[in-house]
């Protein structure tokens, strides 16, 4: 967060990463970010958005963050830059794409529903502060 607005001009960034494309399911990360220097306030503002998909089980993470930085000039040579970030996150898993031991036999997948308990709430929302 302290690096938000460290360049003299606005900065817009797009990132994409595909990992292990030969495996089943998608292992991909998408990210977009923007930050702006506010020299009159010795500050910077920025945001990031990230979506991460991992594998055939539908594991997905989403993060949205806003950032603020402040630069305190101590003397001609030294300055202190600090930052604050607040964000929202979500992690989810598609329970119906998982295969458990009770769904397998010696010959393979038998297709019956699992008897596993406590897996109903696989969608977690949270606030992240840094």
Coordinates of C-alpha atoms in Angstrom, one line a residue:
X1 CA 0.0 0.0 0.0
X2 CA 2.8 2.5 0.7
X3 CA 3.9 2.3 -3.0
X4 CA 0.5 3.6 -4.2
X5 CA 1.2 6.8 -6.2
X6 CA 5.0 6.6 -6.1
X7 CA 5.3 7.5 -9.8
X8 CA 4.8 11.0 -11.1
X9 CA 2.1 9.9 -13.5
X10 CA -0.9 7.6 -13.2
X11 CA -0.2 3.9 -13.5
X12 CA -2.6 1.2 -14.9
X13 CA -1.6 -2.5 -14.8
X14 CA -3.1 -5.6 -16.2
X15 CA -1.8 -9.1 -15.3
X16 CA -2.7 -12.6 -16.5
X17 CA -1.1 -15.9 -15.5
X18 CA -1.9 -19.4 -16.6
X19 CA -0.2 -22.2 -14.7
X20 CA -0.1 -25.9 -15.5
X21 CA -2.4 -25.6 -18.6
X22 CA -2.2 -29.4 -19.3
X23 CA -4.0 -30.3 -16.0
X24 CA -7.8 -30.5 -15.9
X25 CA -9.5 -27.4 -14.7
X26 CA -8.2 -23.9 -14.9
X27 CA -5.2 -22.5 -12.9
X28 CA -5.4 -18.8 -13.9
X29 CA -4.9 -15.5 -12.2
X30 CA -6.3 -12.2 -13.5
X31 CA -5.4 -8.8 -11.9
X32 CA -6.0 -5.2 -12.6
X33 CA -4.6 -2.2 -10.7
X34 CA -4.5 1.5 -10.8
X35 CA -2.7 4.2 -8.7
X36 CA -2.4 7.9 -8.9
X37 CA 0.1 10.3 -7.3
X38 CA -1.5 13.3 -5.4
X39 CA 1.5 15.6 -5.0
X40 CA -0.4 18.5 -3.6
X41 CA -1.4 16.2 -0.7
X42 CA 1.9 14.3 -0.4
X43 CA -0.3 11.2 -1.0
X44 CA -1.2 8.5 -3.4
X45 CA -4.4 6.5 -4.1
X46 CA -4.9 3.1 -5.7
X47 CA -7.0 0.0 -6.1
X48 CA -6.4 -3.6 -7.1
X49 CA -8.8 -6.3 -8.2
X50 CA -7.7 -10.0 -8.3
X51 CA -9.5 -13.2 -9.4
X52 CA -7.7 -16.5 -9.0
X53 CA -9.1 -19.8 -10.2
X54 CA -7.4 -23.1 -9.2
X55 CA -8.2 -26.5 -10.5
X56 CA -11.1 -28.7 -11.4
X57 CA -12.8 -28.4 -8.0
X58 CA -13.7 -24.8 -8.7
X59 CA -11.6 -23.1 -6.0
X60 CA -11.8 -19.4 -6.6
X61 CA -10.5 -16.3 -4.7
X62 CA -11.6 -12.8 -5.3
X63 CA -10.0 -9.7 -3.7
X64 CA -10.8 -6.0 -4.1
X65 CA -8.6 -3.5 -2.3
X66 CA -8.3 0.3 -2.0
X67 CA -5.0 1.8 -1.0
X68 CA -3.8 5.2 0.4
X69 CA -0.2 6.2 1.0
X70 CA 1.3 9.3 2.6
X71 CA 4.8 10.7 2.2
X72 CA 6.3 12.7 5.1
X73 CA 9.4 14.6 4.1
X74 CA 11.8 14.6 7.1
X75 CA 14.6 16.7 5.5
X76 CA 16.1 17.2 2.0
X77 CA 17.4 13.6 1.8
X78 CA 15.0 11.5 3.9
X79 CA 11.3 10.9 3.8
X80 CA 9.0 8.4 5.5
X81 CA 6.3 6.8 3.3
X82 CA 3.5 4.8 4.9
X83 CA 0.3 3.2 3.5
X84 CA -3.1 1.8 4.4
X85 CA -5.0 -0.9 2.5
X86 CA -8.6 -2.0 3.1
X87 CA -10.2 -4.7 1.1
X88 CA -12.9 -7.3 0.6
X89 CA -12.2 -11.0 -0.1
X90 CA -14.1 -14.0 -1.1
X91 CA -13.1 -17.7 -1.3
X92 CA -15.3 -20.4 -2.7
X93 CA -15.3 -24.0 -3.6
X94 CA -17.7 -25.9 -5.7
X95 CA -18.6 -28.8 -3.4
X96 CA -20.3 -30.8 -6.3
X97 CA -17.0 -31.0 -8.2
X98 CA -15.2 -32.8 -5.4
X99 CA -14.8 -36.6 -5.2
X100 CA -14.5 -38.3 -1.7
X101 CA -13.4 -41.7 -0.7
X102 CA -16.9 -43.0 -0.1
X103 CA -17.6 -42.3 -3.8
X104 CA -14.9 -44.6 -5.0
X105 CA -14.6 -48.4 -5.3
X106 CA -11.7 -50.7 -6.3
X107 CA -12.9 -50.1 -9.9
X108 CA -13.2 -46.3 -9.8
X109 CA -15.9 -43.7 -9.3
X110 CA -19.3 -45.2 -8.4
X111 CA -21.3 -42.0 -8.9
X112 CA -23.3 -42.0 -5.6
X113 CA -23.5 -38.9 -3.4
X114 CA -21.0 -38.5 -0.6
X115 CA -21.9 -39.0 3.0
X116 CA -19.4 -36.3 4.2
X117 CA -20.8 -33.8 6.6
X118 CA -20.2 -30.1 7.2
X119 CA -19.2 -29.0 3.7
X120 CA -22.3 -26.9 2.9
X121 CA -20.8 -23.5 3.5
X122 CA -17.8 -23.3 1.2
X123 CA -18.2 -19.6 0.4
X124 CA -16.3 -17.3 2.8
X125 CA -16.4 -13.5 2.8
X126 CA -13.9 -11.4 4.7
X127 CA -12.4 -7.9 5.2
X128 CA -8.7 -7.5 4.9
X129 CA -6.9 -4.5 6.4
X130 CA -3.2 -3.8 6.1

